Amino acid sequence: MKIIHLSDLHLVAPGHQVAGRDPAQSLARALTLVRRDHADAAFCLLTGDLADAGEEAAYAELTRQLADLPMPCYVMPGNHDERAHLRKAFPDLPLSTEGFIQQALPTPAGLFLLLDTLNAGRPGGWYDDARALWLRQQLTGAGEQAIFLAMHHPPFAVGIPSMDRYALRDTAHFDAALKGYEARVRHIFIGHLHRPIGGSWRGMSFSGVSSPNHQVALDMNSCPESGDVPGSLGHPAFGVILIDETRVVVHHHFLDHDDAQFVL
Ligand SMILES: [Fe+2]
């Protein structure tokens, strides 16, 4: 099974820019490559920060651009998103009684649990009792299915101080929900970091992808107290993930993919 992992689109109202680029154009460039090279993907996962400031116009642009993709797309909120506006644009999105946008997606490769880590008005993520209860229920009800998690905020630090301060905060509820199921989790897809990144956490493999528009710089000496996040414009991309019974392979499809190719 092939899936597409897109994250941190940071769409704005038409005609506006983020970091000197038009995020709508950046997304269009990515989706052109998805349609051209990956039309066989089973679905697209969008791990949050779909809008830069939660504007309705940004989500309207997103639904417009996703409309002619040949595969379904599944979205989850990030800290820059506004749940009400997101759900207005995607009226079929499940909404829990507590107001969270989270869903369990059965696939041939296993059960994908798409989490809501948004703490409205704050850059860092949050996972409270209600969300943890839902996650635990999904895990206990999953039977023998392999589990894949997708979430905007990473539940661990990655060594970039300016971003680590905005990771999932107070992971006690998240950890408790996951306890005992770590060996069943085949992979965790994260957003938020705007970087091609991967590794493992507590034995679970994870990956994150660049934004199609702008990145977080690899600055391991940044001062977290300043609140500033060093940015960069290099290597916009999306992820192409191949999954079978023995492998989860993560490719980063850079948007400059077609530049200066040559025969080795
Ligand atoms: Fe972001």
Tab-separated table of C-alpha atoms and ligand atoms in Angstrom:
chain	number	residue	atom	x	y	z
A	1	MET	CA	0.000	0.000	0.000
A	2	LYS	CA	1.263	3.426	-0.945
A	3	ILE	CA	0.152	6.504	0.919
A	4	ILE	CA	0.978	10.191	0.586
A	5	HIS	CA	1.950	12.179	3.662
A	6	LEU	CA	1.437	15.925	3.346
A	7	SER	CA	1.841	18.277	6.266
A	8	ASP	CA	2.001	21.904	7.290
A	9	LEU	CA	0.550	23.483	4.180
A	10	HIS	CA	-0.073	26.780	6.025
A	11	LEU	CA	-2.605	27.932	3.456
A	12	VAL	CA	-3.787	31.526	3.600
A	13	ALA	CA	-6.380	33.568	1.772
A	14	PRO	CA	-5.635	33.813	-1.970
A	15	GLY	CA	-2.992	36.379	-2.855
A	16	HIS	CA	-1.234	36.247	0.518
A	17	GLN	CA	2.142	34.740	1.312
A	18	VAL	CA	3.884	32.906	4.137
A	19	ALA	CA	7.669	33.138	4.391
A	20	GLY	CA	7.710	34.912	1.038
A	21	ARG	CA	5.903	32.147	-0.799
A	22	ASP	CA	2.319	31.509	-1.807
A	23	PRO	CA	1.318	28.329	0.074
A	24	ALA	CA	-1.484	27.660	-2.435
A	25	GLN	CA	1.064	27.569	-5.244
A	26	SER	CA	3.340	25.355	-3.146
A	27	LEU	CA	0.501	22.906	-2.527
A	28	ALA	CA	-0.512	22.951	-6.190
A	29	ARG	CA	3.057	22.058	-7.121
A	30	ALA	CA	3.033	19.129	-4.685
A	31	LEU	CA	-0.348	17.859	-5.870
A	32	THR	CA	0.761	18.021	-9.500
A	33	LEU	CA	3.527	15.565	-8.579
A	34	VAL	CA	1.109	13.403	-6.581
A	35	ARG	CA	-1.204	13.168	-9.591
A	36	ARG	CA	1.663	12.555	-12.007
A	37	ASP	CA	3.740	10.036	-10.020
A	38	HIS	CA	1.571	8.647	-7.246
A	39	ALA	CA	-1.948	8.300	-8.585
A	40	ASP	CA	-1.803	4.726	-7.294
A	41	ALA	CA	-1.651	5.868	-3.640
A	42	ALA	CA	-4.475	4.522	-1.503
A	43	PHE	CA	-4.976	7.821	0.311
A	44	CYS	CA	-3.358	11.059	1.493
A	45	LEU	CA	-2.730	11.823	5.141
A	46	LEU	CA	-2.572	15.519	6.030
A	47	THR	CA	-1.093	15.935	9.504
A	48	GLY	CA	-2.211	19.420	10.406
A	49	ASP	CA	-1.394	23.095	10.001
A	50	LEU	CA	-3.491	22.991	6.866
A	51	ALA	CA	-4.133	26.700	7.323
A	52	ASP	CA	-1.699	29.300	8.619
A	53	ALA	CA	-4.254	31.133	10.738
A	54	GLY	CA	-7.372	28.977	10.502
A	55	GLU	CA	-9.078	31.187	7.916
A	56	GLU	CA	-12.169	29.837	6.137
A	57	ALA	CA	-10.687	30.959	2.814
A	58	ALA	CA	-7.643	28.770	3.412
A	59	TYR	CA	-9.766	25.653	3.894
A	60	ALA	CA	-11.838	26.563	0.852
A	61	GLU	CA	-8.613	26.642	-1.153
A	62	LEU	CA	-7.639	23.263	0.293
A	63	THR	CA	-10.915	21.564	-0.635
A	64	ARG	CA	-10.706	23.138	-4.101
A	65	GLN	CA	-7.218	21.735	-4.659
A	66	LEU	CA	-7.974	18.279	-3.232
A	67	ALA	CA	-11.189	17.879	-5.224
A	68	ASP	CA	-9.624	16.351	-8.319
A	69	LEU	CA	-7.141	14.041	-6.600
A	70	PRO	CA	-7.739	10.412	-7.525
A	71	MET	CA	-7.498	9.211	-3.915
A	72	PRO	CA	-9.289	10.146	-0.684
A	73	CYS	CA	-7.651	12.566	1.755
A	74	TYR	CA	-7.821	12.456	5.527
A	75	VAL	CA	-7.073	15.568	7.539
A	76	MET	CA	-6.302	16.303	11.164
A	77	PRO	CA	-5.817	19.630	12.917
A	78	GLY	CA	-2.551	21.303	13.905
A	79	ASN	CA	-1.941	24.276	16.150
A	80	HIS	CA	-2.493	26.749	13.305
A	81	ASP	CA	-5.898	25.258	12.501
A	82	GLU	CA	-9.356	26.264	13.605
A	83	ARG	CA	-11.547	23.221	14.199
A	84	ALA	CA	-14.856	24.909	13.359
A	85	HIS	CA	-13.584	26.283	10.046
A	86	LEU	CA	-11.866	23.009	9.192
A	87	ARG	CA	-15.036	21.074	9.795
A	88	LYS	CA	-17.094	23.555	7.810
A	89	ALA	CA	-14.884	22.804	4.810
A	90	PHE	CA	-14.886	19.051	5.503
A	91	PRO	CA	-18.414	18.428	6.842
A	92	ASP	CA	-17.931	14.663	6.891
A	93	LEU	CA	-15.089	14.917	9.429
A	94	PRO	CA	-15.997	13.011	12.580
A	95	LEU	CA	-16.398	15.170	15.660
A	96	SER	CA	-16.338	13.697	19.158
A	97	THR	CA	-18.901	14.797	21.736
A	98	GLU	CA	-16.118	16.824	23.362
A	99	GLY	CA	-15.428	18.586	20.050
A	100	PHE	CA	-12.280	16.779	18.896
A	101	ILE	CA	-11.574	15.854	15.281
A	102	GLN	CA	-10.262	12.309	15.513
A	103	GLN	CA	-10.997	9.169	13.570
A	104	ALA	CA	-10.147	5.511	13.191
A	105	LEU	CA	-9.496	4.535	9.595
A	106	PRO	CA	-9.465	0.814	8.744
A	107	THR	CA	-7.090	0.064	5.836
A	108	PRO	CA	-5.691	-3.112	4.276
A	109	ALA	CA	-2.409	-2.429	6.135
A	110	GLY	CA	-3.987	-1.923	9.532
A	111	LEU	CA	-5.929	0.561	11.587
A	112	PHE	CA	-4.886	4.207	11.214
A	113	LEU	CA	-5.755	6.341	14.226
A	114	LEU	CA	-5.815	10.023	13.287
A	115	LEU	CA	-5.406	12.047	16.470
A	116	ASP	CA	-6.365	15.562	17.466
A	117	THR	CA	-3.533	17.155	19.486
A	118	LEU	CA	-4.675	20.753	19.090
A	119	ASN	CA	-4.731	22.940	22.198
A	120	ALA	CA	-6.693	25.890	20.811
A	121	GLY	CA	-4.769	29.145	20.944
A	122	ARG	CA	-1.487	27.502	21.932
A	123	PRO	CA	1.391	26.384	19.715
A	124	GLY	CA	2.151	23.301	21.806
A	125	GLY	CA	-0.063	20.225	21.618
A	126	TRP	CA	-2.255	18.722	24.293
A	127	TYR	CA	-3.715	15.305	24.980
A	128	ASP	CA	-6.229	15.205	27.771
A	129	ASP	CA	-8.312	12.546	29.493
A	130	ALA	CA	-11.121	12.557	26.928
A	131	ARG	CA	-8.814	12.130	23.953
A	132	ALA	CA	-6.748	9.500	25.777
A	133	LEU	CA	-9.909	7.556	26.598
A	134	TRP	CA	-10.876	7.541	22.922
A	135	LEU	CA	-7.378	6.384	21.918
A	136	ARG	CA	-7.411	3.601	24.502
A	137	GLN	CA	-10.835	2.459	23.278
A	138	GLN	CA	-9.592	2.316	19.691
A	139	LEU	CA	-6.514	0.336	20.730
A	140	THR	CA	-8.439	-2.166	22.827
A	141	GLY	CA	-11.032	-2.578	20.070
A	142	ALA	CA	-8.481	-3.051	17.298
A	143	GLY	CA	-8.248	-6.810	17.682
A	144	GLU	CA	-5.259	-8.175	15.800
A	145	GLN	CA	-4.939	-5.223	13.409
A	146	ALA	CA	-1.614	-3.433	13.125
A	147	ILE	CA	-1.829	0.120	14.445
A	148	PHE	CA	-0.607	3.290	12.740
A	149	LEU	CA	-0.807	6.630	14.518
A	150	ALA	CA	-0.947	10.020	12.802
A	151	MET	CA	-0.775	13.255	14.778
A	152	HIS	CA	0.364	16.838	14.349
A	153	HIS	CA	2.503	17.293	17.463
A	154	PRO	CA	5.327	14.821	18.129
A	155	PRO	CA	4.975	13.290	21.616
A	156	PHE	CA	8.734	13.598	22.191
A	157	ALA	CA	11.609	16.058	21.787
A	158	VAL	CA	13.700	15.907	18.603
A	159	GLY	CA	16.707	18.015	19.634
A	160	ILE	CA	15.597	21.316	18.070
A	161	PRO	CA	14.963	23.395	21.218
A	162	SER	CA	12.765	26.002	19.523
A	163	MET	CA	10.354	23.259	18.406
A	164	ASP	CA	10.691	20.925	21.359
A	165	ARG	CA	9.056	23.524	23.562
A	166	TYR	CA	6.009	23.274	21.276
A	167	ALA	CA	5.768	19.476	21.156
A	168	LEU	CA	2.923	17.574	22.766
A	169	ARG	CA	2.811	18.940	26.322
A	170	ASP	CA	2.009	16.820	29.345
A	171	THR	CA	2.139	13.446	27.638
A	172	ALA	CA	0.955	11.569	30.749
A	173	HIS	CA	-2.496	10.860	29.328
A	174	PHE	CA	-1.099	9.947	25.916
A	175	ASP	CA	1.501	7.645	27.455
A	176	ALA	CA	-1.082	5.960	29.649
A	177	ALA	CA	-3.408	5.351	26.696
A	178	LEU	CA	-0.586	3.797	24.682
A	179	LYS	CA	0.883	1.730	27.502
A	180	GLY	CA	1.084	-1.941	26.605
A	181	TYR	CA	0.308	-1.311	22.919
A	182	GLU	CA	3.716	-0.007	21.830
A	183	ALA	CA	4.653	-3.304	20.172
A	184	ARG	CA	1.457	-3.161	18.110
A	185	VAL	CA	2.189	0.314	16.721
A	186	ARG	CA	3.965	-0.115	13.400
A	187	HIS	CA	4.600	3.565	12.720
A	188	ILE	CA	3.793	7.088	13.878
A	189	PHE	CA	3.305	9.862	11.303
A	190	ILE	CA	3.946	13.325	12.701
A	191	GLY	CA	3.617	16.875	11.437
A	192	HIS	CA	4.610	20.175	13.033
A	193	LEU	CA	8.370	19.900	12.495
A	194	HIS	CA	8.510	21.012	8.829
A	195	ARG	CA	11.478	18.716	8.347
A	196	PRO	CA	12.296	15.342	6.781
A	197	ILE	CA	12.865	13.357	9.964
A	198	GLY	CA	12.600	9.803	11.202
A	199	GLY	CA	13.718	7.430	13.896
A	200	SER	CA	12.124	5.501	16.689
A	201	TRP	CA	10.589	6.364	20.029
A	202	ARG	CA	10.059	3.689	22.654
A	203	GLY	CA	10.570	1.107	19.942
A	204	MET	CA	7.970	2.658	17.607
A	205	SER	CA	9.241	4.001	14.292
A	206	PHE	CA	8.191	7.498	13.279
A	207	SER	CA	8.570	9.909	10.392
A	208	GLY	CA	7.782	13.496	9.575
A	209	VAL	CA	7.941	15.424	6.319
A	210	SER	CA	8.937	18.833	5.030
A	211	SER	CA	6.279	21.403	4.368
A	212	PRO	CA	5.532	22.051	0.688
A	213	ASN	CA	6.023	25.742	1.504
A	214	HIS	CA	8.592	26.523	4.235
A	215	GLN	CA	10.757	24.610	6.697
A	216	VAL	CA	12.076	24.765	10.232
A	217	ALA	CA	15.846	25.162	10.173
A	218	LEU	CA	18.022	22.424	11.626
A	219	ASP	CA	19.155	24.628	14.482
A	220	MET	CA	20.038	22.618	17.550
A	221	ASN	CA	21.389	25.661	19.366
A	222	SER	CA	18.320	27.857	19.109
A	223	CYS	CA	17.203	29.576	22.276
A	224	PRO	CA	13.800	28.178	23.286
A	225	GLU	CA	13.102	31.084	25.671
A	226	SER	CA	12.971	33.561	22.787
A	227	GLY	CA	9.918	31.839	21.320
A	228	ASP	CA	11.398	32.314	17.854
A	229	VAL	CA	11.530	29.360	15.488
A	230	PRO	CA	14.348	29.617	12.917
A	231	GLY	CA	12.950	28.970	9.443
A	232	SER	CA	14.376	28.057	6.068
A	233	LEU	CA	13.082	27.758	2.520
A	234	GLY	CA	15.018	24.692	1.367
A	235	HIS	CA	13.661	21.430	0.056
A	236	PRO	CA	9.870	21.620	0.150
A	237	ALA	CA	8.469	18.097	-0.064
A	238	PHE	CA	5.824	15.535	0.806
A	239	GLY	CA	6.165	11.942	1.923
A	240	VAL	CA	5.557	8.797	-0.113
A	241	ILE	CA	5.098	5.814	2.175
A	242	LEU	CA	5.170	2.154	1.134
A	243	ILE	CA	3.716	-0.330	3.589
A	244	ASP	CA	3.479	-4.094	3.468
A	245	GLU	CA	3.628	-6.841	6.070
A	246	THR	CA	7.354	-6.454	6.673
A	247	ARG	CA	8.171	-2.850	5.713
A	248	VAL	CA	7.294	0.744	6.261
A	249	VAL	CA	9.437	2.681	3.775
A	250	VAL	CA	9.432	6.476	3.897
A	251	HIS	CA	10.442	8.458	0.810
A	252	HIS	CA	10.617	12.233	0.671
A	253	HIS	CA	9.423	13.514	-2.691
A	254	PHE	CA	11.088	16.899	-2.963
A	255	LEU	CA	9.323	19.455	-5.091
A	256	ASP	CA	12.586	20.175	-6.902
A	257	HIS	CA	12.601	16.471	-7.822
A	258	ASP	CA	12.775	17.169	-11.543
A	259	ASP	CA	15.592	19.728	-11.357
A	260	ALA	CA	18.967	18.783	-12.749
A	261	GLN	CA	18.486	15.037	-13.004
A	262	PHE	CA	21.213	13.138	-14.835
A	263	VAL	CA	22.285	9.606	-15.591
A	264	LEU	CA	24.658	8.187	-12.979
B	1	FE	FE	3.393	24.063	10.787
